[in-house]
Amino acid sequence: MGKNKQKFTAPVLKNKDYTGTIEDLTHEGLGVVKIDNFPIFVEGALPQEEVTFKVVKIGKKFAFGKLLEVITKSPDRVEIIDKVYAQTGTMPLQHLSYDAQLRFKKDHVVRVFERIAKLPEVPIADVIGMEDPYGYRNKAQIPVRKINGKMETGFFRKNSHDLIPLEDFAIQDPKIDEAVVIVRDILKRYHIKPYDEVSHKGDIRHILIRRGYYTGELMVVLVTRTSDLPRENEIISSIKDKLPELVSLIQNINPEKTNVILGSDHKVLFGEDGYHDTLLGDTYFISHESFYQINPVQTQQLYQTAIDYAELTGKETVIDAYCGIGTLTLGLAKKAKHVYGLEIVNTAIKNANRNVQVNDVSNVSFKVGAAEDLMVEWTDRNEKVDVLVVDPPRKGLAKAFVDAVLTMKPEKMVYVSCNPATLARDLKLLHEGGYDVVKAQPVDMFPQTHHVECVALIELK
């Protein structure tokens, strides 16, 4: 008989208070304190701080603690705006000075390049930050629920569906915050019933607002449980009257018992399904379902970096994979011979083709389909590509996509990533397949959070 495995016993006890010094931050910005070399993650604590904390959860490799008191403060600690942003998880780094946030994000990118990509020698620039790291979000998806008998808008408490009433989100465009309250109060006036998740009853589930940062155009989406919107005409008239910037009012219908916000059906109540914004000198039409970068100021920095890295001369054939509505595609097209945009979302490609016409661009073609499948087709036809630009979702590139790249062997690749860990994973595969990772530039698209975008330049050896 085999020996019985010794039962693990953590060196800390649940619900007991401890004191220790924070040594580091996790990639999510949690303070790390160790007791007998056993890590405990403490939200709200910073390196160099001596803190008192209560252990609230214990796992086999680490535990979680609740911060009780900061005995010795870090020089990087700043006063928080409001504890509600920590409770909702919308601003988990609000207690960390902005300069320190940028250093933290660069350090995270450096670490994943060392640990995951095994590429410690790659030069990583300082993070491009914002002058004002607040009020930057151009889109809000706000749940509507009944609290103490009243319709309220706000945000869910972390890891729950308990709504915390909130009107000032701090990181959203203030005009969007105002619009949410105006629309909510109009719905309240006409006695529209807030959605109840338990009974799956009620009319209004979410208020979604999108605003063009440079155009000022406003889109309002009412996400309802049924196709029937009581007192529809009065609601339309009131919203138009109170929001003069409104160009699009949509009713999205989501009858499912689900956490997914948008349903598959919608009705246009006013205007058309879309609004406009500008980016790097081009005008874009954006429908209510289409992806558009959340931070318009930093998107210009991000995309300009990608375009600069591509070093186009006007002779290159370029693929822009995961192109969305064509925002980066059109920027690349100004300096390329021809750009092919690949995207799986059909409505995004419809927007992209419209954007090509609006901006009078002739050297761009879009194809609908999974980027990895289209790349395989491309390699099967032995088509020549000079520069490949990718901006995949958080999960990074599919293995089939990487294999197609290694078969196609474009001379240059520019990788735009919203997840440094999957970026590092993919860079390791590309490096092993014959590519050099030349340099990387992180960009702070989401101040007050732990998220960071990054552009990497990759060249064939």
XYZ file of N, CA and C in Angstrom, residues 243-352:
330
model
N -31.941 64.787 -24.050
C -30.583 64.513 -24.527
C -30.425 65.020 -25.965
N -30.120 66.311 -26.142
C -30.026 66.889 -27.485
C -28.910 66.273 -28.351
N -27.910 65.631 -27.722
C -26.827 65.002 -28.496
C -27.223 63.632 -29.035
N -28.432 63.159 -28.698
C -28.871 61.820 -29.091
C -28.997 61.685 -30.607
N -28.354 60.661 -31.160
C -28.494 60.352 -32.591
C -29.030 58.943 -32.805
N -29.059 58.126 -31.748
C -29.482 56.736 -31.889
C -30.119 56.256 -30.590
N -31.343 55.735 -30.695
C -32.034 55.145 -29.544
C -32.484 53.748 -29.950
N -31.974 52.756 -29.247
C -32.195 51.356 -29.604
C -32.869 50.640 -28.453
N -33.789 49.739 -28.777
C -34.298 48.795 -27.791
C -33.711 47.430 -28.122
N -32.876 46.914 -27.231
C -32.331 45.574 -27.401
C -33.144 44.628 -26.526
N -33.559 43.494 -27.090
C -34.456 42.584 -26.384
C -33.692 41.327 -25.964
N -33.644 41.116 -24.640
C -32.961 39.938 -24.098
C -33.920 39.189 -23.173
N -34.637 38.162 -23.706
C -35.622 37.443 -22.908
C -35.032 36.309 -22.069
N -33.709 36.080 -22.186
C -33.094 34.920 -21.543
C -32.764 35.179 -20.078
N -32.743 34.087 -19.303
C -32.285 34.170 -17.909
C -30.781 33.956 -17.950
N -30.038 35.052 -18.082
C -28.608 34.970 -18.372
C -27.880 36.186 -17.816
N -26.554 36.055 -17.663
C -25.725 37.198 -17.289
C -25.271 37.996 -18.495
N -25.470 37.446 -19.697
C -25.115 38.162 -20.921
C -26.016 39.388 -21.040
N -25.427 40.524 -21.345
C -26.202 41.771 -21.302
C -27.113 41.927 -22.513
N -26.571 41.800 -23.719
C -27.358 42.050 -24.929
C -28.018 40.789 -25.455
N -29.260 40.951 -25.950
C -29.949 39.869 -26.636
C -29.663 39.917 -28.127
N -30.222 38.979 -28.860
C -29.931 38.881 -30.300
C -30.851 39.756 -31.153
N -31.964 40.234 -30.598
C -32.908 41.066 -31.354
C -32.869 42.514 -30.867
N -33.149 43.417 -31.809
C -33.231 44.819 -31.409
C -34.167 45.584 -32.337
N -34.627 46.736 -31.849
C -35.469 47.647 -32.643
C -34.855 49.040 -32.571
N -34.872 49.736 -33.694
C -34.418 51.133 -33.708
C -35.612 52.016 -33.375
N -35.507 52.746 -32.278
C -36.605 53.613 -31.841
C -36.441 55.040 -32.354
N -35.180 55.430 -32.604
C -34.912 56.775 -33.131
C -33.556 56.763 -33.819
N -33.451 57.510 -34.940
C -32.182 57.582 -35.676
C -31.891 56.269 -36.386
N -30.641 55.816 -36.317
C -30.277 54.511 -36.865
C -29.386 53.798 -35.864
N -29.085 52.545 -36.142
C -28.286 51.757 -35.207
C -26.813 52.102 -35.374
N -26.418 53.241 -34.808
C -25.018 53.629 -34.879
C -24.809 55.103 -34.554
N -23.599 55.423 -34.149
C -23.183 56.800 -33.929
C -21.779 56.944 -34.512
N -21.234 58.155 -34.537
C -19.931 58.395 -35.151
C -18.916 58.873 -34.109
N -17.665 58.522 -34.373
C -16.556 59.137 -33.659
C -15.372 59.186 -34.623
N -14.343 59.951 -34.275
C -13.174 60.052 -35.143
C -11.949 59.489 -34.437
N -11.011 58.992 -35.254
C -9.802 58.379 -34.724
C -8.702 58.511 -35.761
N -7.593 59.136 -35.374
C -6.454 59.341 -36.275
C -6.880 59.942 -37.617
N -7.814 60.889 -37.550
C -8.221 61.631 -38.744
C -9.333 60.991 -39.552
N -9.769 59.772 -39.199
C -10.856 59.103 -39.914
C -12.128 59.110 -39.074
N -13.279 59.019 -39.757
C -14.579 58.991 -39.089
C -15.117 57.568 -39.108
N -15.642 57.124 -37.966
C -16.132 55.754 -37.857
C -17.588 55.710 -37.438
N -18.330 54.800 -38.064
C -19.719 54.516 -37.707
C -19.719 53.266 -36.841
N -20.336 53.357 -35.659
C -20.254 52.280 -34.664
C -21.666 51.867 -34.265
N -22.040 50.613 -34.543
C -23.367 50.126 -34.159
C -23.365 49.706 -32.693
N -24.540 49.427 -32.148
C -24.631 49.175 -30.695
C -23.957 47.874 -30.291
N -23.792 46.937 -31.236
C -23.160 45.651 -30.924
C -21.661 45.641 -31.229
N -21.180 46.638 -31.951
C -19.796 46.602 -32.429
C -18.800 46.957 -31.334
N -17.627 46.303 -31.404
C -16.538 46.635 -30.483
C -15.874 47.931 -30.929
N -15.638 48.811 -29.975
C -14.889 50.044 -30.210
C -14.105 50.301 -28.936
N -12.836 50.638 -29.063
C -11.992 50.784 -27.883
C -12.607 51.765 -26.877
N -12.502 51.407 -25.598
C -13.164 52.130 -24.503
C -12.548 53.501 -24.237
N -11.231 53.623 -24.445
C -10.525 54.855 -24.083
C -10.073 55.568 -25.368
N -10.827 56.566 -25.839
C -10.532 57.188 -27.134
C -9.190 57.919 -27.183
N -8.769 58.519 -26.068
C -7.492 59.250 -26.052
C -6.323 58.275 -26.195
N -6.343 57.202 -25.403
C -5.251 56.241 -25.423
C -5.282 55.326 -26.647
N -6.460 55.157 -27.245
C -6.538 54.357 -28.473
C -5.679 54.990 -29.565
N -5.671 56.306 -29.629
C -4.831 56.977 -30.629
C -3.349 56.666 -30.378
N -2.951 56.653 -29.107
C -1.565 56.317 -28.752
C -1.259 54.868 -29.132
N -2.185 53.973 -28.802
C -2.007 52.544 -29.066
C -1.878 52.267 -30.557
N -2.821 52.801 -31.334
C -2.823 52.522 -32.770
C -1.673 53.213 -33.494
N -1.335 54.425 -33.047
C -0.206 55.107 -33.690
C 1.085 54.340 -33.441
N 1.226 53.756 -32.246
C 2.400 52.930 -31.956
C 2.447 51.732 -32.896
N 1.292 51.064 -33.082
C 1.237 49.905 -33.978
C 1.598 50.292 -35.406
N 1.081 51.430 -35.864
C 1.376 51.908 -37.227
C 2.862 52.246 -37.359
N 3.414 52.896 -36.343
C 4.844 53.237 -36.364
C 5.710 51.976 -36.394
N 5.334 50.973 -35.599
C 6.088 49.717 -35.562
C 6.083 49.017 -36.931
N 4.964 49.153 -37.663
C 4.849 48.483 -38.959
C 5.812 49.067 -40.000
N 6.196 50.349 -39.832
C 7.148 51.020 -40.735
C 6.811 50.787 -42.217
N 5.567 51.112 -42.559
C 5.096 50.879 -43.935
C 5.629 51.943 -44.892
N 5.893 51.529 -46.123
C 6.451 52.434 -47.139
C 5.497 52.677 -48.304
N 4.345 52.002 -48.311
C 3.410 52.118 -49.432
C 3.493 50.959 -50.399
N 4.424 50.029 -50.163
C 4.601 48.883 -51.069
C 4.111 47.569 -50.465
N 3.680 47.595 -49.209
C 3.406 46.354 -48.493
C 1.954 45.891 -48.611
N 1.800 44.556 -48.645
C 0.497 43.915 -48.455
C 0.395 43.554 -46.974
N -0.692 44.009 -46.334
C -0.839 43.878 -44.884
C -2.117 43.113 -44.555
N -2.042 42.238 -43.570
C -3.244 41.636 -42.991
C -3.457 42.248 -41.611
N -4.693 42.691 -41.361
C -5.090 43.173 -40.034
C -6.107 42.173 -39.494
N -5.636 41.254 -38.644
C -6.510 40.211 -38.113
C -7.238 40.707 -36.871
N -8.485 40.271 -36.711
C -9.376 40.730 -35.631
C -9.590 42.238 -35.787
N -10.001 42.642 -36.992
C -10.000 44.069 -37.353
C -11.192 44.848 -36.833
N -12.255 44.151 -36.362
C -13.428 44.872 -35.868
C -14.053 45.736 -36.949
N -14.337 46.998 -36.622
C -14.986 47.908 -37.577
C -13.967 48.637 -38.455
N -12.702 48.215 -38.380
C -11.687 48.759 -39.284
C -10.904 49.935 -38.744
N -10.927 50.155 -37.430
C -10.284 51.346 -36.873
C -8.766 51.357 -37.091
N -8.116 50.225 -36.883
C -6.674 50.160 -37.129
C -6.393 49.918 -38.612
N -7.285 49.199 -39.267
C -7.124 48.884 -40.695
C -6.953 50.150 -41.525
N -7.829 51.127 -41.298
C -7.786 52.353 -42.096
C -6.544 53.170 -41.797
N -6.083 53.125 -40.550
C -4.832 53.812 -40.216
C -3.651 53.204 -40.936
N -3.617 51.873 -41.031
C -2.547 51.175 -41.740
C -2.617 51.436 -43.246
N -3.847 51.549 -43.763
C -4.042 51.692 -45.211
C -3.432 52.982 -45.758
N -3.273 54.000 -44.902
C -2.698 55.265 -45.367
C -1.253 55.111 -45.808
N -0.586 54.031 -45.327
C 0.833 53.872 -45.637
C 1.143 52.534 -46.298
N 0.105 51.753 -46.659
C 0.317 50.422 -47.233
C -0.172 50.370 -48.679
N 0.272 49.326 -49.396
C -0.243 49.087 -50.743
C -1.681 48.592 -50.662
N -1.898 47.568 -49.829
C -3.256 47.051 -49.628
C -3.333 46.394 -48.260
N -4.497 46.573 -47.583
C -4.718 45.970 -46.276
C -5.964 45.082 -46.333
N -5.815 43.873 -45.820
C -6.929 42.932 -45.727
C -7.336 42.815 -44.255
N -8.585 43.150 -43.950
C -9.083 43.049 -42.585
C -9.864 41.765 -42.391
N -9.557 41.017 -41.331
C -10.231 39.755 -41.028
C -11.014 39.906 -39.726
N -12.272 39.467 -39.731
C -13.115 39.630 -38.541
C -14.264 38.621 -38.592
N -14.570 38.012 -37.448
C -15.612 36.983 -37.396
C -17.015 37.559 -37.213
N -17.119 38.784 -36.691
C -18.436 39.380 -36.399
C -18.966 40.093 -37.647
N -20.080 39.591 -38.163
C -20.615 40.094 -39.421
C -21.036 41.566 -39.335
N -21.673 41.969 -38.207
C -22.103 43.373 -38.086
C -20.901 44.317 -38.058
N -19.786 43.852 -37.482
C -18.577 44.679 -37.466
C -18.062 44.897 -38.884
N -18.103 43.853 -39.706
C -17.649 43.986 -41.100
C -18.577 44.914 -41.887
N -19.882 44.868 -41.589
C -20.810 45.816 -42.232
C -20.418 47.248 -41.884
N -20.124 47.490 -40.604
C -19.650 48.819 -40.178
C -18.345 49.166 -40.878
N -17.431 48.176 -40.957
C -16.112 48.410 -41.566
C -16.243 48.821 -43.029
